[in-house]
JSON list of C-alpha atoms in Angstrom, two decimals:
[
{"chain": "A", "resi": 1, "resn": "MET", "atom": "CA", "xyz": [0.00, 0.00, 0.00]},
{"chain": "A", "resi": 2, "resn": "THR", "atom": "CA", "xyz": [1.06, 3.55, -0.56]},
{"chain": "A", "resi": 3, "resn": "SER", "atom": "CA", "xyz": [1.14, 6.16, 2.15]},
{"chain": "A", "resi": 4, "resn": "GLY", "atom": "CA", "xyz": [-1.30, 8.39, 0.28]},
{"chain": "A", "resi": 5, "resn": "LYS", "atom": "CA", "xyz": [0.96, 11.48, 0.44]},
{"chain": "A", "resi": 6, "resn": "LYS", "atom": "CA", "xyz": [2.38, 13.07, -2.65]},
{"chain": "A", "resi": 7, "resn": "THR", "atom": "CA", "xyz": [6.02, 13.95, -2.33]},
{"chain": "A", "resi": 8, "resn": "SER", "atom": "CA", "xyz": [6.30, 16.06, -5.45]},
{"chain": "A", "resi": 9, "resn": "LYS", "atom": "CA", "xyz": [3.87, 18.71, -6.63]},
{"chain": "A", "resi": 10, "resn": "THR", "atom": "CA", "xyz": [3.01, 19.54, -10.16]},
{"chain": "A", "resi": 11, "resn": "PRO", "atom": "CA", "xyz": [3.75, 23.06, -11.36]},
{"chain": "A", "resi": 12, "resn": "ASP", "atom": "CA", "xyz": [0.02, 23.90, -11.26]},
{"chain": "A", "resi": 13, "resn": "GLU", "atom": "CA", "xyz": [-0.28, 22.76, -7.65]},
{"chain": "A", "resi": 14, "resn": "ALA", "atom": "CA", "xyz": [2.78, 24.76, -6.63]},
{"chain": "A", "resi": 15, "resn": "PHE", "atom": "CA", "xyz": [1.36, 27.84, -8.39]},
{"chain": "A", "resi": 16, "resn": "LEU", "atom": "CA", "xyz": [-1.98, 27.47, -6.59]},
{"chain": "A", "resi": 17, "resn": "ASP", "atom": "CA", "xyz": [-0.34, 26.86, -3.20]},
{"chain": "A", "resi": 18, "resn": "ALA", "atom": "CA", "xyz": [1.71, 30.03, -3.56]},
{"chain": "A", "resi": 19, "resn": "HIS", "atom": "CA", "xyz": [-1.39, 32.09, -4.34]},
{"chain": "A", "resi": 20, "resn": "PHE", "atom": "CA", "xyz": [-3.43, 30.52, -1.52]},
{"chain": "A", "resi": 21, "resn": "ASP", "atom": "CA", "xyz": [-0.61, 31.27, 0.94]},
{"chain": "A", "resi": 22, "resn": "ALA", "atom": "CA", "xyz": [-0.50, 34.89, -0.24]},
{"chain": "A", "resi": 23, "resn": "ALA", "atom": "CA", "xyz": [-4.29, 35.17, 0.14]},
{"chain": "A", "resi": 24, "resn": "ARG", "atom": "CA", "xyz": [-4.09, 33.81, 3.69]},
{"chain": "A", "resi": 25, "resn": "ARG", "atom": "CA", "xyz": [-1.42, 36.36, 4.63]},
{"chain": "A", "resi": 26, "resn": "HIS", "atom": "CA", "xyz": [-3.43, 39.27, 3.23]},
{"chain": "A", "resi": 27, "resn": "ALA", "atom": "CA", "xyz": [-6.96, 38.41, 4.40]},
{"chain": "A", "resi": 28, "resn": "ALA", "atom": "CA", "xyz": [-9.44, 41.25, 4.09]},
{"chain": "A", "resi": 29, "resn": "LYS", "atom": "CA", "xyz": [-10.62, 42.67, 7.40]},
{"chain": "A", "resi": 30, "resn": "PRO", "atom": "CA", "xyz": [-14.09, 44.23, 7.70]},
{"chain": "A", "resi": 31, "resn": "ASP", "atom": "CA", "xyz": [-13.99, 47.97, 8.21]},
{"chain": "A", "resi": 32, "resn": "ASP", "atom": "CA", "xyz": [-15.46, 49.68, 11.24]},
{"chain": "A", "resi": 33, "resn": "ALA", "atom": "CA", "xyz": [-18.41, 51.11, 9.28]},
{"chain": "A", "resi": 34, "resn": "LEU", "atom": "CA", "xyz": [-19.55, 47.62, 8.25]},
{"chain": "A", "resi": 35, "resn": "LEU", "atom": "CA", "xyz": [-19.29, 46.32, 11.82]},
{"chain": "A", "resi": 36, "resn": "ALA", "atom": "CA", "xyz": [-21.27, 49.33, 13.08]},
{"chain": "A", "resi": 37, "resn": "ARG", "atom": "CA", "xyz": [-24.04, 48.69, 10.52]},
{"chain": "A", "resi": 38, "resn": "VAL", "atom": "CA", "xyz": [-24.24, 45.00, 11.48]},
{"chain": "A", "resi": 39, "resn": "ALA", "atom": "CA", "xyz": [-24.45, 45.88, 15.19]},
{"chain": "A", "resi": 40, "resn": "ALA", "atom": "CA", "xyz": [-27.15, 48.50, 14.53]},
{"chain": "A", "resi": 41, "resn": "ASP", "atom": "CA", "xyz": [-29.16, 46.01, 12.47]},
{"chain": "A", "resi": 42, "resn": "ALA", "atom": "CA", "xyz": [-28.91, 43.41, 15.24]},
{"chain": "A", "resi": 43, "resn": "ALA", "atom": "CA", "xyz": [-30.10, 45.96, 17.82]},
{"chain": "A", "resi": 44, "resn": "ASP", "atom": "CA", "xyz": [-33.10, 46.84, 15.62]},
{"chain": "A", "resi": 45, "resn": "VAL", "atom": "CA", "xyz": [-34.06, 43.18, 15.24]},
{"chain": "A", "resi": 46, "resn": "GLN", "atom": "CA", "xyz": [-33.78, 42.60, 19.00]},
{"chain": "A", "resi": 47, "resn": "ALA", "atom": "CA", "xyz": [-35.92, 45.68, 19.72]},
{"chain": "A", "resi": 48, "resn": "SER", "atom": "CA", "xyz": [-38.65, 44.55, 17.32]},
{"chain": "A", "resi": 49, "resn": "ILE", "atom": "CA", "xyz": [-38.71, 41.07, 18.90]},
{"chain": "A", "resi": 50, "resn": "MET", "atom": "CA", "xyz": [-39.00, 42.57, 22.38]},
{"chain": "A", "resi": 51, "resn": "GLN", "atom": "CA", "xyz": [-41.87, 44.85, 21.27]},
{"chain": "A", "resi": 52, "resn": "LYS", "atom": "CA", "xyz": [-43.71, 41.90, 19.76]},
{"chain": "A", "resi": 53, "resn": "MET", "atom": "CA", "xyz": [-43.28, 39.89, 22.97]},
{"chain": "A", "resi": 54, "resn": "GLU", "atom": "CA", "xyz": [-44.53, 42.79, 25.12]},
{"chain": "A", "resi": 55, "resn": "ARG", "atom": "CA", "xyz": [-47.69, 43.13, 23.02]},
{"chain": "A", "resi": 56, "resn": "GLN", "atom": "CA", "xyz": [-48.67, 39.50, 23.51]},
{"chain": "A", "resi": 57, "resn": "ARG", "atom": "CA", "xyz": [-50.80, 38.66, 26.51]},
{"chain": "A", "resi": 58, "resn": "PRO", "atom": "CA", "xyz": [-49.61, 36.03, 28.94]},
{"chain": "A", "resi": 59, "resn": "GLY", "atom": "CA", "xyz": [-51.42, 32.71, 28.72]},
{"chain": "A", "resi": 60, "resn": "LEU", "atom": "CA", "xyz": [-53.12, 31.11, 25.76]},
{"chain": "A", "resi": 61, "resn": "SER", "atom": "CA", "xyz": [-53.74, 33.24, 22.71]},
{"chain": "A", "resi": 62, "resn": "GLN", "atom": "CA", "xyz": [-56.79, 32.78, 20.54]},
{"chain": "A", "resi": 63, "resn": "GLN", "atom": "CA", "xyz": [-54.77, 30.68, 18.13]},
{"chain": "A", "resi": 64, "resn": "GLY", "atom": "CA", "xyz": [-53.59, 28.51, 21.04]},
{"chain": "A", "resi": 65, "resn": "ILE", "atom": "CA", "xyz": [-57.15, 27.95, 22.26]},
{"chain": "A", "resi": 66, "resn": "ARG", "atom": "CA", "xyz": [-58.28, 27.08, 18.74]},
{"chain": "A", "resi": 67, "resn": "SER", "atom": "CA", "xyz": [-55.48, 24.55, 18.33]},
{"chain": "A", "resi": 68, "resn": "VAL", "atom": "CA", "xyz": [-56.30, 22.88, 21.67]},
{"chain": "A", "resi": 69, "resn": "LEU", "atom": "CA", "xyz": [-59.99, 22.72, 20.74]},
{"chain": "A", "resi": 70, "resn": "SER", "atom": "CA", "xyz": [-59.20, 21.23, 17.34]},
{"chain": "A", "resi": 71, "resn": "MET", "atom": "CA", "xyz": [-57.01, 18.57, 19.00]},
{"chain": "A", "resi": 72, "resn": "LEU", "atom": "CA", "xyz": [-59.88, 17.65, 21.33]},
{"chain": "A", "resi": 73, "resn": "GLY", "atom": "CA", "xyz": [-62.39, 17.47, 18.48]},
{"chain": "A", "resi": 74, "resn": "GLY", "atom": "CA", "xyz": [-64.03, 20.89, 18.61]},
{"chain": "A", "resi": 75, "resn": "TRP", "atom": "CA", "xyz": [-66.56, 22.51, 20.93]},
{"chain": "A", "resi": 76, "resn": "PRO", "atom": "CA", "xyz": [-68.85, 19.44, 21.25]},
{"chain": "A", "resi": 77, "resn": "ALA", "atom": "CA", "xyz": [-65.96, 17.29, 22.48]},
{"chain": "A", "resi": 78, "resn": "ALA", "atom": "CA", "xyz": [-64.80, 20.00, 24.88]},
{"chain": "A", "resi": 79, "resn": "ALA", "atom": "CA", "xyz": [-68.33, 20.35, 26.28]},
{"chain": "A", "resi": 80, "resn": "SER", "atom": "CA", "xyz": [-68.61, 16.57, 26.74]},
{"chain": "A", "resi": 81, "resn": "LEU", "atom": "CA", "xyz": [-65.23, 16.44, 28.45]},
{"chain": "A", "resi": 82, "resn": "THR", "atom": "CA", "xyz": [-66.19, 19.30, 30.77]},
{"chain": "A", "resi": 83, "resn": "SER", "atom": "CA", "xyz": [-69.51, 17.72, 31.73]},
{"chain": "A", "resi": 84, "resn": "ALA", "atom": "CA", "xyz": [-67.84, 14.34, 32.38]},
{"chain": "A", "resi": 85, "resn": "ALA", "atom": "CA", "xyz": [-65.23, 16.00, 34.58]},
{"chain": "A", "resi": 86, "resn": "ALA", "atom": "CA", "xyz": [-67.93, 17.89, 36.51]},
{"chain": "A", "resi": 87, "resn": "MET", "atom": "CA", "xyz": [-69.92, 14.69, 37.03]},
{"chain": "A", "resi": 88, "resn": "GLY", "atom": "CA", "xyz": [-66.83, 12.84, 38.24]},
{"chain": "A", "resi": 89, "resn": "LEU", "atom": "CA", "xyz": [-66.04, 15.62, 40.67]},
{"chain": "A", "resi": 90, "resn": "TRP", "atom": "CA", "xyz": [-69.62, 15.63, 41.93]},
{"chain": "A", "resi": 91, "resn": "LEU", "atom": "CA", "xyz": [-69.68, 11.86, 42.45]},
{"chain": "A", "resi": 92, "resn": "GLY", "atom": "CA", "xyz": [-66.29, 12.00, 44.15]},
{"chain": "A", "resi": 93, "resn": "ILE", "atom": "CA", "xyz": [-67.27, 14.73, 46.61]},
{"chain": "A", "resi": 94, "resn": "ALA", "atom": "CA", "xyz": [-70.84, 13.66, 47.40]},
{"chain": "A", "resi": 95, "resn": "PRO", "atom": "CA", "xyz": [-71.55, 10.10, 46.25]},
{"chain": "A", "resi": 96, "resn": "PRO", "atom": "CA", "xyz": [-75.18, 8.97, 46.46]},
{"chain": "A", "resi": 97, "resn": "ASN", "atom": "CA", "xyz": [-76.07, 6.46, 49.19]},
{"chain": "A", "resi": 98, "resn": "ALA", "atom": "CA", "xyz": [-77.03, 3.80, 46.67]},
{"chain": "A", "resi": 99, "resn": "LEU", "atom": "CA", "xyz": [-73.57, 3.94, 45.10]},
{"chain": "A", "resi": 100, "resn": "THR", "atom": "CA", "xyz": [-71.90, 3.65, 48.50]},
{"chain": "A", "resi": 101, "resn": "LEU", "atom": "CA", "xyz": [-74.07, 0.68, 49.49]},
{"chain": "A", "resi": 102, "resn": "MET", "atom": "CA", "xyz": [-73.48, -1.06, 46.17]},
{"chain": "A", "resi": 103, "resn": "ALA", "atom": "CA", "xyz": [-69.71, -0.63, 46.53]},
{"chain": "A", "resi": 104, "resn": "GLN", "atom": "CA", "xyz": [-69.80, -2.02, 50.06]},
{"chain": "A", "resi": 105, "resn": "ASP", "atom": "CA", "xyz": [-71.87, -5.02, 48.93]},
{"chain": "A", "resi": 106, "resn": "LEU", "atom": "CA", "xyz": [-69.42, -5.79, 46.16]},
{"chain": "A", "resi": 107, "resn": "LEU", "atom": "CA", "xyz": [-66.34, -5.52, 48.38]},
{"chain": "A", "resi": 108, "resn": "ILE", "atom": "CA", "xyz": [-67.60, -7.45, 51.42]},
{"chain": "A", "resi": 109, "resn": "ASP", "atom": "CA", "xyz": [-66.07, -10.88, 51.61]},
{"chain": "A", "resi": 110, "resn": "GLN", "atom": "CA", "xyz": [-68.76, -13.54, 51.91]},
{"chain": "A", "resi": 111, "resn": "GLY", "atom": "CA", "xyz": [-66.71, -15.49, 54.46]},
{"chain": "A", "resi": 112, "resn": "ASP", "atom": "CA", "xyz": [-66.41, -12.58, 56.90]},
{"chain": "A", "resi": 113, "resn": "THR", "atom": "CA", "xyz": [-69.05, -12.65, 59.60]},
{"chain": "A", "resi": 114, "resn": "ASP", "atom": "CA", "xyz": [-68.32, -9.16, 60.90]},
{"chain": "A", "resi": 115, "resn": "GLY", "atom": "CA", "xyz": [-68.85, -7.56, 57.47]},
{"chain": "A", "resi": 116, "resn": "ALA", "atom": "CA", "xyz": [-65.31, -6.22, 57.16]},
{"chain": "A", "resi": 117, "resn": "THR", "atom": "CA", "xyz": [-64.01, -5.70, 53.65]},
{"chain": "A", "resi": 118, "resn": "SER", "atom": "CA", "xyz": [-61.23, -7.91, 52.41]},
{"chain": "A", "resi": 119, "resn": "VAL", "atom": "CA", "xyz": [-58.51, -6.81, 50.05]},
{"chain": "A", "resi": 120, "resn": "GLU", "atom": "CA", "xyz": [-58.54, -10.17, 48.26]},
{"chain": "A", "resi": 121, "resn": "SER", "atom": "CA", "xyz": [-62.25, -9.91, 47.48]},
{"chain": "A", "resi": 122, "resn": "GLY", "atom": "CA", "xyz": [-61.70, -6.47, 45.94]},
{"chain": "A", "resi": 123, "resn": "PHE", "atom": "CA", "xyz": [-58.96, -7.81, 43.70]},
{"chain": "A", "resi": 124, "resn": "GLY", "atom": "CA", "xyz": [-61.17, -10.74, 42.73]},
{"chain": "A", "resi": 125, "resn": "LEU", "atom": "CA", "xyz": [-63.91, -8.31, 41.72]},
{"chain": "A", "resi": 126, "resn": "PHE", "atom": "CA", "xyz": [-61.51, -6.39, 39.50]},
{"chain": "A", "resi": 127, "resn": "GLU", "atom": "CA", "xyz": [-60.20, -9.60, 37.95]},
{"chain": "A", "resi": 128, "resn": "GLU", "atom": "CA", "xyz": [-63.75, -10.62, 37.08]},
{"chain": "A", "resi": 129, "resn": "MET", "atom": "CA", "xyz": [-64.37, -7.24, 35.47]},
{"chain": "A", "resi": 130, "resn": "LEU", "atom": "CA", "xyz": [-61.32, -7.62, 33.23]}
]
């Protein structure tokens, strides 16, 4: 195998290398006026971004609310979700007596004479439901 390095250069390569070396030694530097214009442009862009951010209200914008509603399925789906959440909260805070009695009947172990609930009977109930 060869080492992959060329030991001798062609005249064209030597000519190009000489010019590239000269270009590296004499690289053009930006003048102060150009740097000042770039800095002023950056300051203007930053100021316009800050003004736009100050004009926006905190929280969800109208476009944000519309996108959330469209992800849920529109107003009918949002209304259904809200009513289901309200019903769940209501049943959790103040369950009706019939629901409490039914839950106690389902969780009472038939072998217990004192009517205490058993953890195993509750797991059995859930296994039957699955």
